[in-house]
XYZ file of C-alpha atoms in Angstrom:
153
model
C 0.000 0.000 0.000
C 2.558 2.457 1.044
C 4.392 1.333 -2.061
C 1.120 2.609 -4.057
C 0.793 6.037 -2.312
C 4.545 6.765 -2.367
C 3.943 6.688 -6.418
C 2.407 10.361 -5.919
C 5.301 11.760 -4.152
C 7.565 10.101 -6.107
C 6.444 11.127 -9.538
C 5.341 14.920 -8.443
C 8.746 15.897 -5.995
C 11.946 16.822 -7.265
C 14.167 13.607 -6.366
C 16.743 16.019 -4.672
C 13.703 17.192 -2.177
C 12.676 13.718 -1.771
C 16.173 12.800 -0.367
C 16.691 16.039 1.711
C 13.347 15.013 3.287
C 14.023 11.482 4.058
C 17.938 12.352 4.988
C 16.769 14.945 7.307
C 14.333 12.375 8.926
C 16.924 9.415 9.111
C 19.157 11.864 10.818
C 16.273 12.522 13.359
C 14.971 9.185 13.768
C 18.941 8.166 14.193
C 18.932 10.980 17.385
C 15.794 9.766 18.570
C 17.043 6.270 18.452
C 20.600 7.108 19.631
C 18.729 8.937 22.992
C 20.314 12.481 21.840
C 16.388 14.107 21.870
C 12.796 12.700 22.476
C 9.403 13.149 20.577
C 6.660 11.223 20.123
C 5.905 8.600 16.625
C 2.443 8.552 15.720
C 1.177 5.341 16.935
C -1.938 3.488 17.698
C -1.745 2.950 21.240
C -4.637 0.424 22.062
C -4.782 -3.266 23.727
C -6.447 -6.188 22.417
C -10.299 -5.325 22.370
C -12.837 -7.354 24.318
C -14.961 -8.118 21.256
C -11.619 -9.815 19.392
C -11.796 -13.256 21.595
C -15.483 -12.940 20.446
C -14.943 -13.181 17.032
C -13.693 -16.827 16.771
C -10.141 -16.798 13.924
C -11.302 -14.361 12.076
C -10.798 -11.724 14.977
C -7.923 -12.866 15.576
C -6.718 -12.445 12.072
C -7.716 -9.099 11.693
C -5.973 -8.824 15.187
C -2.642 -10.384 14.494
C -2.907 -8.155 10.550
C -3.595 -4.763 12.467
C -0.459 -5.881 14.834
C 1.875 -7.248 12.216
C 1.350 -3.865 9.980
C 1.695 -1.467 12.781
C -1.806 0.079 12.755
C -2.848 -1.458 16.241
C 0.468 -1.424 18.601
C 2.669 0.874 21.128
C 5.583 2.263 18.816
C 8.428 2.195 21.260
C 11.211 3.035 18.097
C 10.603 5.240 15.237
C 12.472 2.650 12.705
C 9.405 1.533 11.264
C 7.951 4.780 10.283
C 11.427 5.746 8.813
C 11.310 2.212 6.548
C 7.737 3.837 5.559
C 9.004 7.219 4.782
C 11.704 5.185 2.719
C 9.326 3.392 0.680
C 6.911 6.607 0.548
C 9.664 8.946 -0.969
C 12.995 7.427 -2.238
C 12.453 3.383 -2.671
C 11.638 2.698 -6.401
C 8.191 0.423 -6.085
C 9.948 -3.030 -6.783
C 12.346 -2.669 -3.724
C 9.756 -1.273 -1.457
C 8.915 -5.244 -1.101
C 11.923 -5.964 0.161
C 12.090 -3.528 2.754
C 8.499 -4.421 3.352
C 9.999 -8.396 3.683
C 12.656 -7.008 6.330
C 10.289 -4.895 8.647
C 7.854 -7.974 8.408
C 10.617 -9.842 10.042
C 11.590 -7.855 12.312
C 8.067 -7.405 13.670
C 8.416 -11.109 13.693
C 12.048 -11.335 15.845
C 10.883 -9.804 19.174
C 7.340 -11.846 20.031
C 9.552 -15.237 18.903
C 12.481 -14.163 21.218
C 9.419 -13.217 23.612
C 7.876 -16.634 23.930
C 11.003 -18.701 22.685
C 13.163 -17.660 26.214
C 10.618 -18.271 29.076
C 7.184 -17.505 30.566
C 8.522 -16.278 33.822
C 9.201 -12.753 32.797
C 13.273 -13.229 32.264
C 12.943 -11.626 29.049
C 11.681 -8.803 29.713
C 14.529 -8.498 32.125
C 17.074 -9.807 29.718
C 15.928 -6.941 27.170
C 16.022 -3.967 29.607
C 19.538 -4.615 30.438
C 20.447 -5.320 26.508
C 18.028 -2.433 24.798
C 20.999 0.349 25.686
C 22.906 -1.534 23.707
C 20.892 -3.322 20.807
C 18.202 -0.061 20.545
C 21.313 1.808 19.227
C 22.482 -0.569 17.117
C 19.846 -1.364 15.542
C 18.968 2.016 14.486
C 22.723 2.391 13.327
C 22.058 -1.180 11.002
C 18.824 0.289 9.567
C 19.403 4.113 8.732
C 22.957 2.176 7.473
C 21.032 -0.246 5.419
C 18.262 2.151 3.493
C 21.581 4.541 3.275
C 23.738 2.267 1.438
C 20.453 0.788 -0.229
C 19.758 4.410 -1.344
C 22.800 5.191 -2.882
C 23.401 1.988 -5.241
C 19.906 2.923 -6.711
């Protein structure tokens, strides 16, 4: 979808604006992610409804869709809106899969580390005394990645 939208943008801005944009937002995102400033991502901040366990596998499809794209969740990084911005303004439309294909698994990493290490809350430990470390690096590995992605385009 975002693929489909960021054909307007695409085909109407100058490419040079399109990548002073998006540069000026990885650089943000980066500070965000790095802890040098705070702001808020937009995000969807709401719980699993009531009326989901109601609805048999087909709530819990739409459920696990509205999770797994980002429209029904808590955005504690601002990575995935930059990989959106990406594909809105600078990633020609057969890539934007493939950067689709790499936040789908990474959406997928932390609920299979979740329920893969224990169900006595260890994980949660484990990742506050990590996420000083990995938080930074990830956001190093993905504004690096689209970056170096970018420029061989």
């Amino acid at each position: 979808m975002a693929a489909v939208v960021g054909a307007l943008p695409q085909a109407l801005l100058p490419a040079p604006v399109r990548w002073v944009v998006f540069g000026a937002s990885g650089l943000a995102v980066l500070g965000r992610e790095l802890g040098l400033w705070r702001f808020r991502v937009p995000e969807n901040a709401r719980l699993v409804p009531e009326r989901v366990q109601h609805m048999g596998e087909w709530g819990a499809l739409q459920f696990g869709f509205e999770m797994g794209t980002g429209m029904r969740t808590y955005s504690p990084s601002a990575l995935p809106h930059l990989a959106l911005l990406a594909i809105v303004l600078v990633v020609p439309f057969p890539a934007a899969f493939v950067v689709a294909a790499g936040f789908a698994l990474g959406r997928l990493a932390m609920p299979l580390l979740s329920n893969g290490w224990s169900d006595d809350g260890s994980w949660t430990r484990l990742w506050a005394r990590a996420e000083p470390v990995v938080r930074p690096l990830l956001a190093l590995t993905c504004v690096g990645a689209l970056t170096v992605a970018m420029l061989h385009v």
